[in-house]
Short mmCIF file of C-alpha atoms in Angstrom, two decimals:
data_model
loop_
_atom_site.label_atom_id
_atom_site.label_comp_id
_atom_site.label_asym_id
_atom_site.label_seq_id
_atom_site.Cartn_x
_atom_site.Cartn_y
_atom_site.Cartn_z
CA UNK A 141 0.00 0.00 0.00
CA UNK A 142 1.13 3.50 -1.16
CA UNK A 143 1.88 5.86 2.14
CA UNK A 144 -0.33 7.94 3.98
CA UNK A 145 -0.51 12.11 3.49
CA UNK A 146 -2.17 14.40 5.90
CA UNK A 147 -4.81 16.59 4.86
CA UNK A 148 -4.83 19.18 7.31
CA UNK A 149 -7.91 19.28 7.94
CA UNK A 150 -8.79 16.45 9.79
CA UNK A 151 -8.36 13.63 7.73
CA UNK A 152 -6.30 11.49 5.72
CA UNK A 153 -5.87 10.09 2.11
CA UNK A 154 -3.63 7.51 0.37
CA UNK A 155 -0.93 8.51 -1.92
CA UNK A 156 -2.54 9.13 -5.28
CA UNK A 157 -6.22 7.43 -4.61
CA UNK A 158 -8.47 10.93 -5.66
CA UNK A 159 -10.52 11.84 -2.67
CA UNK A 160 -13.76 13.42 -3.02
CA UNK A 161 -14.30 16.64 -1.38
CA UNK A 162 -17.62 17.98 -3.01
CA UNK A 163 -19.62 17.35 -5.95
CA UNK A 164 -17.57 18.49 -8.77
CA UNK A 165 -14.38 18.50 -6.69
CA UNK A 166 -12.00 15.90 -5.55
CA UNK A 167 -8.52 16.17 -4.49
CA UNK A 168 -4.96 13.48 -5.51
CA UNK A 169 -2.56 13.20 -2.99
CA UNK A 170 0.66 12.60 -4.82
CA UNK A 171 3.94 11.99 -2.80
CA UNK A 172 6.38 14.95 -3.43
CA UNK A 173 9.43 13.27 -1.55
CA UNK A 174 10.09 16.44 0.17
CA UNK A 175 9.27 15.00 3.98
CA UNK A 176 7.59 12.55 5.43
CA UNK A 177 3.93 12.62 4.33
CA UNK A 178 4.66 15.26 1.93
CA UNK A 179 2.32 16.16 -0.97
CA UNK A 180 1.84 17.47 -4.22
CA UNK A 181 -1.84 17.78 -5.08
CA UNK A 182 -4.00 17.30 -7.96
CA UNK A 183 -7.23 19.00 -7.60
CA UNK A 184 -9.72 17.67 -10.51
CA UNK A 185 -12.71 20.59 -10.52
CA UNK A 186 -16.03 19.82 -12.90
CA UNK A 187 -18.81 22.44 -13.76
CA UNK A 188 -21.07 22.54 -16.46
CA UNK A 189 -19.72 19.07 -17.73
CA UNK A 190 -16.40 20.73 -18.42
CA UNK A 191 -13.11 19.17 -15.76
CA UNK A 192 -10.10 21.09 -14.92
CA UNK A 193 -6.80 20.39 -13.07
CA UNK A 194 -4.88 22.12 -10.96
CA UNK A 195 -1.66 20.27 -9.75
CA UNK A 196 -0.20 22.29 -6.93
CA UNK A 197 3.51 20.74 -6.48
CA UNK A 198 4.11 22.07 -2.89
CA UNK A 199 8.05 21.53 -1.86
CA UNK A 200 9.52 19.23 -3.92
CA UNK A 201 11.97 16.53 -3.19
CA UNK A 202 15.38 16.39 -3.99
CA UNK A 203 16.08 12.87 -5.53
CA UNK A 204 18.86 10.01 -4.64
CA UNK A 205 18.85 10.78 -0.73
CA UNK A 206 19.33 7.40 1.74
CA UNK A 207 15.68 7.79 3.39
CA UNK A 208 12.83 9.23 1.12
CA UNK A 209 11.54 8.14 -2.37
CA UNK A 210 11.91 10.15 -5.16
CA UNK A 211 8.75 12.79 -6.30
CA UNK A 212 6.39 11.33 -7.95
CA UNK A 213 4.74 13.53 -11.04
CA UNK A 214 1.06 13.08 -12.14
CA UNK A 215 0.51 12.12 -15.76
CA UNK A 216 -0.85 15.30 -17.01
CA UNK A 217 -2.97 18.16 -15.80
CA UNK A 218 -3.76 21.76 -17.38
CA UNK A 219 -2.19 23.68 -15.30
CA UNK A 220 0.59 23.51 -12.77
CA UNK A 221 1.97 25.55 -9.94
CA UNK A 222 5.31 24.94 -9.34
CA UNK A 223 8.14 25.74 -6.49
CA UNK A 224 11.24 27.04 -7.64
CA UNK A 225 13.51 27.18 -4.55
CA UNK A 226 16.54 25.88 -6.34
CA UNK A 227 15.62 26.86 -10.11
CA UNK A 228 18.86 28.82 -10.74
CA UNK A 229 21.18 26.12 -9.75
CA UNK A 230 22.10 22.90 -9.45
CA UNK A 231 22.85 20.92 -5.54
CA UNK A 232 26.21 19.19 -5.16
CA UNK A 233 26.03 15.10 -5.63
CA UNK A 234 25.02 13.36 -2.23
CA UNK A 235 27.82 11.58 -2.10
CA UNK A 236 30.41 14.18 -2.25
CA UNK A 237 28.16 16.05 0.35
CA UNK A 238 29.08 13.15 2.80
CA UNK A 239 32.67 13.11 2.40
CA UNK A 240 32.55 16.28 3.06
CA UNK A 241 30.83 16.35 5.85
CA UNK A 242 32.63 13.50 7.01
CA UNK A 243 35.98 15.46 6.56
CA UNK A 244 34.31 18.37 8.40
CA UNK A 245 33.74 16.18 11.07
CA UNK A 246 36.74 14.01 11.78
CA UNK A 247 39.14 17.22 11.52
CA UNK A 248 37.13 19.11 14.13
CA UNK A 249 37.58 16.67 16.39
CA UNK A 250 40.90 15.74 15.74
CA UNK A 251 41.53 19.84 16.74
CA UNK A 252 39.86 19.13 20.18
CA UNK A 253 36.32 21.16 18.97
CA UNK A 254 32.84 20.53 18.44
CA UNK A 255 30.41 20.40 15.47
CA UNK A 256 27.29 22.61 15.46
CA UNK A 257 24.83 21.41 12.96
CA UNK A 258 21.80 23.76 12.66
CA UNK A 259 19.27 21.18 11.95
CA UNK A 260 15.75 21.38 10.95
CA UNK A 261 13.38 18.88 13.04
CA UNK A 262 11.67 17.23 10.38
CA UNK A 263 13.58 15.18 7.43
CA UNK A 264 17.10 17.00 7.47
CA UNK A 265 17.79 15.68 11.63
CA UNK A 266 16.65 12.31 10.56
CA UNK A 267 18.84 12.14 7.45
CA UNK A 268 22.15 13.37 8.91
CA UNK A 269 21.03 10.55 12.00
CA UNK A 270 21.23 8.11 9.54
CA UNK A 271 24.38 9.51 7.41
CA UNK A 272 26.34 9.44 10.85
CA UNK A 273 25.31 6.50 11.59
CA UNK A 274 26.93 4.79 7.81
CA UNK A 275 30.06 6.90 8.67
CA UNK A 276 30.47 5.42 12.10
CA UNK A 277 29.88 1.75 10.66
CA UNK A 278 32.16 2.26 7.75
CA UNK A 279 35.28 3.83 10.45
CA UNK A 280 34.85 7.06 7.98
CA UNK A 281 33.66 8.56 11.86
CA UNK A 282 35.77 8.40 14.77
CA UNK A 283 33.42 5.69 17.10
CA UNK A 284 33.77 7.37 20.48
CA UNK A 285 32.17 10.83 19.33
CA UNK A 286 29.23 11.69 21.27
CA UNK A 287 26.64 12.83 19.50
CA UNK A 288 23.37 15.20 20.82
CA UNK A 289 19.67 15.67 19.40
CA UNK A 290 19.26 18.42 21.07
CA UNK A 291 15.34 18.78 19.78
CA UNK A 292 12.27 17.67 21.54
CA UNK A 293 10.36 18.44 18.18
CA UNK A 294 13.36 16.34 15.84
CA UNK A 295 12.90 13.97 18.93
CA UNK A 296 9.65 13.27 18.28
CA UNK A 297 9.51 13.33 14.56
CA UNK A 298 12.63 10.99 14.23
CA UNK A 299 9.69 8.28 16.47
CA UNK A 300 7.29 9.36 13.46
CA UNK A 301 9.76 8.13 10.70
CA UNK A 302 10.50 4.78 12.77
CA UNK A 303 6.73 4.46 13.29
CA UNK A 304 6.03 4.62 9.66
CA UNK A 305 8.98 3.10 7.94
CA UNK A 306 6.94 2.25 5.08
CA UNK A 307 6.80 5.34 3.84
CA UNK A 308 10.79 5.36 3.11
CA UNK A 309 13.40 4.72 0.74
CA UNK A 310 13.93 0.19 0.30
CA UNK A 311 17.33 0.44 1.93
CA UNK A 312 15.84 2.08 4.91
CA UNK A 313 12.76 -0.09 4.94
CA UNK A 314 15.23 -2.87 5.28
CA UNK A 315 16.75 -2.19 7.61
CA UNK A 316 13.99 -1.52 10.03
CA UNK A 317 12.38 -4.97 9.06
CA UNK A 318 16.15 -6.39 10.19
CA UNK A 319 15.65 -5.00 13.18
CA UNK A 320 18.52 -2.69 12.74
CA UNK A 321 17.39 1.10 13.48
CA UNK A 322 19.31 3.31 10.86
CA UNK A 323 18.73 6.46 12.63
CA UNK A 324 20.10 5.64 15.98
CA UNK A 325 23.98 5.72 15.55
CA UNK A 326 26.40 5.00 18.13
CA UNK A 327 26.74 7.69 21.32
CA UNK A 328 23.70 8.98 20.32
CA UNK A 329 22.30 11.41 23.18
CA UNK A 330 18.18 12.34 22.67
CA UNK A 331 18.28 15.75 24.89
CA UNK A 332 14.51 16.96 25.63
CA UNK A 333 14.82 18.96 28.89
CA UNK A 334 16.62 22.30 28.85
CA UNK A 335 18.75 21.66 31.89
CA UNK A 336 20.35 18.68 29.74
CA UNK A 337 20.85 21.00 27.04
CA UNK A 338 22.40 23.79 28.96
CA UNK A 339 24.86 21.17 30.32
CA UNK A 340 26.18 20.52 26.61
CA UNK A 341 27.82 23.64 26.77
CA UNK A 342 30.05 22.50 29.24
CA UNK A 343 31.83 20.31 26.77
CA UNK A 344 34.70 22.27 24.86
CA UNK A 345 35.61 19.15 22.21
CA UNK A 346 34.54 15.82 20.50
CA UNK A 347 30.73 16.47 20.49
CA UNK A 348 28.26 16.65 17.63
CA UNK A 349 25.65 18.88 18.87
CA UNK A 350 22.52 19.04 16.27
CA UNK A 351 19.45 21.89 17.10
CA UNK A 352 17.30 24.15 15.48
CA UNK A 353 16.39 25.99 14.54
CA UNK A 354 18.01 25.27 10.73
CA UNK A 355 18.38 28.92 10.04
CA UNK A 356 19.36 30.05 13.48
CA UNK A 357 16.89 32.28 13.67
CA UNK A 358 15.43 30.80 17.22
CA UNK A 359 15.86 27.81 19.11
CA UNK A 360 18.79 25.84 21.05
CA UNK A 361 20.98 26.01 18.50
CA UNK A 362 21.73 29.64 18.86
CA UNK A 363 23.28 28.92 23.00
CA UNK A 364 25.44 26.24 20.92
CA UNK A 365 26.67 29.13 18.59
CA UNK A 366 27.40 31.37 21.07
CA UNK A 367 29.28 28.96 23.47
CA UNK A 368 31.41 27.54 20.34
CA UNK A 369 31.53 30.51 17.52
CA UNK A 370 34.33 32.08 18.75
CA UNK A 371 36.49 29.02 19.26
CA UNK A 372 39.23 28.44 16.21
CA UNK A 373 38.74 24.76 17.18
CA UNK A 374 35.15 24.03 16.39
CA UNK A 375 33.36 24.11 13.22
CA UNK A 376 29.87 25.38 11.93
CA UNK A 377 28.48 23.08 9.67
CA UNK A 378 25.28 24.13 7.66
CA UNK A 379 23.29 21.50 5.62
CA UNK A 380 20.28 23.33 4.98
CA UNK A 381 18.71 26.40 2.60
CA UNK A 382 19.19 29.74 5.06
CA UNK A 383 16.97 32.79 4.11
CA UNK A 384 18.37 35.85 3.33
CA UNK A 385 18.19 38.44 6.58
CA UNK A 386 18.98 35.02 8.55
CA UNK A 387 21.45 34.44 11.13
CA UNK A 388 22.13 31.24 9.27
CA UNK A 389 22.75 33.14 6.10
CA UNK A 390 24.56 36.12 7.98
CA UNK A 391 27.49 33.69 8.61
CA UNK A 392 27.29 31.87 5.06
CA UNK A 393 28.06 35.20 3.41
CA UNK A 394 31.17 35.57 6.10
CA UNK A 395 30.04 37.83 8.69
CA UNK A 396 33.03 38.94 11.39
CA UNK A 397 30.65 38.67 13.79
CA UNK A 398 26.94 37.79 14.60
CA UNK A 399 24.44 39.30 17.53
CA UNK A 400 23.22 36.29 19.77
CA UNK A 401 21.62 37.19 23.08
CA UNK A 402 21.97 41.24 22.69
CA UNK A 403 26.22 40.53 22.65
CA UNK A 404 28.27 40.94 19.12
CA UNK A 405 30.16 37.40 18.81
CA UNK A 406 33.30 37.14 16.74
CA UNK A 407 33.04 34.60 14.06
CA UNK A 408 36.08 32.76 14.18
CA UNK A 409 35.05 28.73 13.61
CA UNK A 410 35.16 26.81 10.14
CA UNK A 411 32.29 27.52 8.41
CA UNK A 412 31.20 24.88 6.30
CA UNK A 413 27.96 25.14 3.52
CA UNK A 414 27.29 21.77 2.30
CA UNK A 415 23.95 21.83 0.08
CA UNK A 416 23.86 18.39 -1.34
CA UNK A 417 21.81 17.61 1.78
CA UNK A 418 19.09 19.97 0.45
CA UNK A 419 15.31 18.46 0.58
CA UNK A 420 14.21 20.71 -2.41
CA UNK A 421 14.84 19.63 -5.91
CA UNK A 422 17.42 21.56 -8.12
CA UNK A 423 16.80 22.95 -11.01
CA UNK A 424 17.72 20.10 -12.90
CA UNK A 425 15.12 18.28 -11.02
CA UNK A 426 12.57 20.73 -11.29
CA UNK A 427 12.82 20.79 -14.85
CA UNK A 428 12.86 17.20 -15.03
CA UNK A 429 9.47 16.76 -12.77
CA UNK A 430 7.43 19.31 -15.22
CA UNK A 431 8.72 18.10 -18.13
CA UNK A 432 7.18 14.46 -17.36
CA UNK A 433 3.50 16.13 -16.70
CA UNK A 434 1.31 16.31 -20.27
CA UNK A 435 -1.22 18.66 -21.30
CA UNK A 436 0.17 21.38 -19.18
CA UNK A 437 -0.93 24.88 -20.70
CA UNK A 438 0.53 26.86 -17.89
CA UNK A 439 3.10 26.82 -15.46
CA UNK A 440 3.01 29.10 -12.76
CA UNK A 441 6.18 29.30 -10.78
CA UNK A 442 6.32 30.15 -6.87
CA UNK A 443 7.70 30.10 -3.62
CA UNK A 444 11.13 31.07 -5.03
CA UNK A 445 13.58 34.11 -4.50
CA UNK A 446 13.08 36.36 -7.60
CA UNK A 447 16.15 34.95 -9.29
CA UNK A 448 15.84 31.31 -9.26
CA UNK A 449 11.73 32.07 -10.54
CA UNK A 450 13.39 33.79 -13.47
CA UNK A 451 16.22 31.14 -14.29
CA UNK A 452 14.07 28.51 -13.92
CA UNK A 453 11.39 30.32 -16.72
CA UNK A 454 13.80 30.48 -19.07
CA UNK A 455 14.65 26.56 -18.77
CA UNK A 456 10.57 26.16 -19.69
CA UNK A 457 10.61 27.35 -23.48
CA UNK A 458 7.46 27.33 -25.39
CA UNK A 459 5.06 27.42 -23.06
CA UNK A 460 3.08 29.65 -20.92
CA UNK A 461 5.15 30.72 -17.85
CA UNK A 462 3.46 33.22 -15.04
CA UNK A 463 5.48 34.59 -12.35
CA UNK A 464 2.80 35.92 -10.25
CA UNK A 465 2.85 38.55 -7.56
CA UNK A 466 0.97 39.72 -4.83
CA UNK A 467 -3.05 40.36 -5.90
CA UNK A 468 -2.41 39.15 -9.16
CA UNK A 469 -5.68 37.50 -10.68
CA UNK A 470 -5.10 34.76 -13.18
CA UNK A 471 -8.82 33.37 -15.37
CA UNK A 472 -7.85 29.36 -15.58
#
């Protein structure tokens, strides 16, 4: 059986099995491999005999990762609305995302630091779980390196994923039927209470320490920059998309120094921006995922930065292409 998506509002619908919401009006839940339960959806609208579709793609997945499947297009509809996130560039491969981050990793520690991940709760914790976990088991990862969840929300999200295994990649669906947990690597510490998370702060070397929030702009993870920053030794990894006007993004461009806590903090950690870990498709992916939908007389792209909507538009010759704004009013 095909996985489950949430509605949001109160019920839920099998991966690409139409549901009926009205007469005239039913709604195809198609899985977007962007996070678990993810959706594009197809809505199917019929008046006066006449049937039009809409296929909304929400976030998109970005294909080959170790846990999700891959997006899943719909064979045709009229008119698609598309995300465009990446659509002006293309993500590193996954596997030269690992070494990396392996590399980042092992020569921290080997300089007596820690490793700050800014990690978003849902998908990208779960995933770098389950990359640390191959590294460890392959001796690409020193064994004895502690590592910290420090999330009550990635906490209980990583219990979702293990709860409904189904809905992931075969290899991980393996594993879980073998009884081996691939998101539970070695040392692993699950920190929920904020006295426990304080505490981490006391340790000046050979710790992973994962929190959010991914862009820094909140969270735990912004007591883990400020305690490790400033220290030559450690290193700031970031495996995630960070916003522009970000504290995330403030240190990507190569800020001196970043406010935390109404205090100016010198920025003197590696910095390291590995985006091969992304959950949004690239543009080549993007491309690829319209391209396979017939009948399409429109493409409307969205939820992009004004740059990638316009690189992406160009890659999407002969055909309608609408970059709307705010109040626009389109007759489908």
């Amino acid at each position: 059986m095909r996985s489950i998506a949430s509605t949001g509002f109160g019920k839920t619908a099998e991966y690409e099995q139409p549901l009926q919401l009205a007469e005239g009006l039913r709604a195809t839940f198609i899985d977007a491999g962007h996070i678990l339960g993810s959706a594009s959806i197809l809505i199917e609208a019929t008046e006066h005999g006449r049937t039009r579709s809409v296929l909304f793609s929400g976030d998109l997945g970005n294909g080959g990762r170790p846990l999700l499947r891959l997006p899943s297009p719909p064979s045709r509809a009229d008119i698609v609305v598309m995300e465009s996130t990446y659509g002006d560039r293309r993500h590193r491969s996954l596997k030269d995302s690992i070494e990396e981050l392996y590399g980042a990793i092992s020569g921290t520690l080997a300089r007596g630091g820690n490793v700050i991940i800014p990690t978003f709760a849902l998908e990208r914790a779960q995933e770098i779980l389950y990359v640390l976990r191959q590294g460890i088991e392959r001796s690409r990862l020193p064994p004895a390196m502690q590592i910290f969840l420090d999330s009550p929300m990635a906490i209980s999200a990583t219990e979702i994923f293990k709860r409904h295994f189904e809905c992931l990649s075969s290899e991980a669906v393996s594993m879980f039927r073998e009884g081996r947990d691939p998101l539970r690597p070695a040392n692993l510490h699950l920190v929920r209470e904020s006295a426990d998370s304080v505490a981490i702060n006391r340790i000046t070397g050979g710790a992973v320490i994962m929190a959010g929030s991914g862009m820094c702009t909140g969270g735990r993870i912004r007591h883990h920059l400020r305690h490790n920053i400033w220290r030559k030794e450690s290193a700031i990894v970031f495996v995630g998309y960070a916003a522009a006007g970000t504290i995330a993004r403030q240190i990507i461009d190569g800020a001196k120094s970043v406010r935390l806590f109404g205090e100016d903090i010198a920025v003197r950690s590696k910095i390291y921006t590995i985006n091969g870990f992304s959950a949004h498709a690239d543009q080549q992916e993007l491309l690829a995922w319209r391209r396979a939908i017939e009948g399409c007389e429109a493409t409307f792209l969205v939820h992009g930065e004004e740059p990638a909507m316009q690189a992406l538009a160009v890659h999407l010759e002969g055909q309608r292409v609408e970059l709307p704004r705010l109040g626009d009013v389109f007759d489908l």
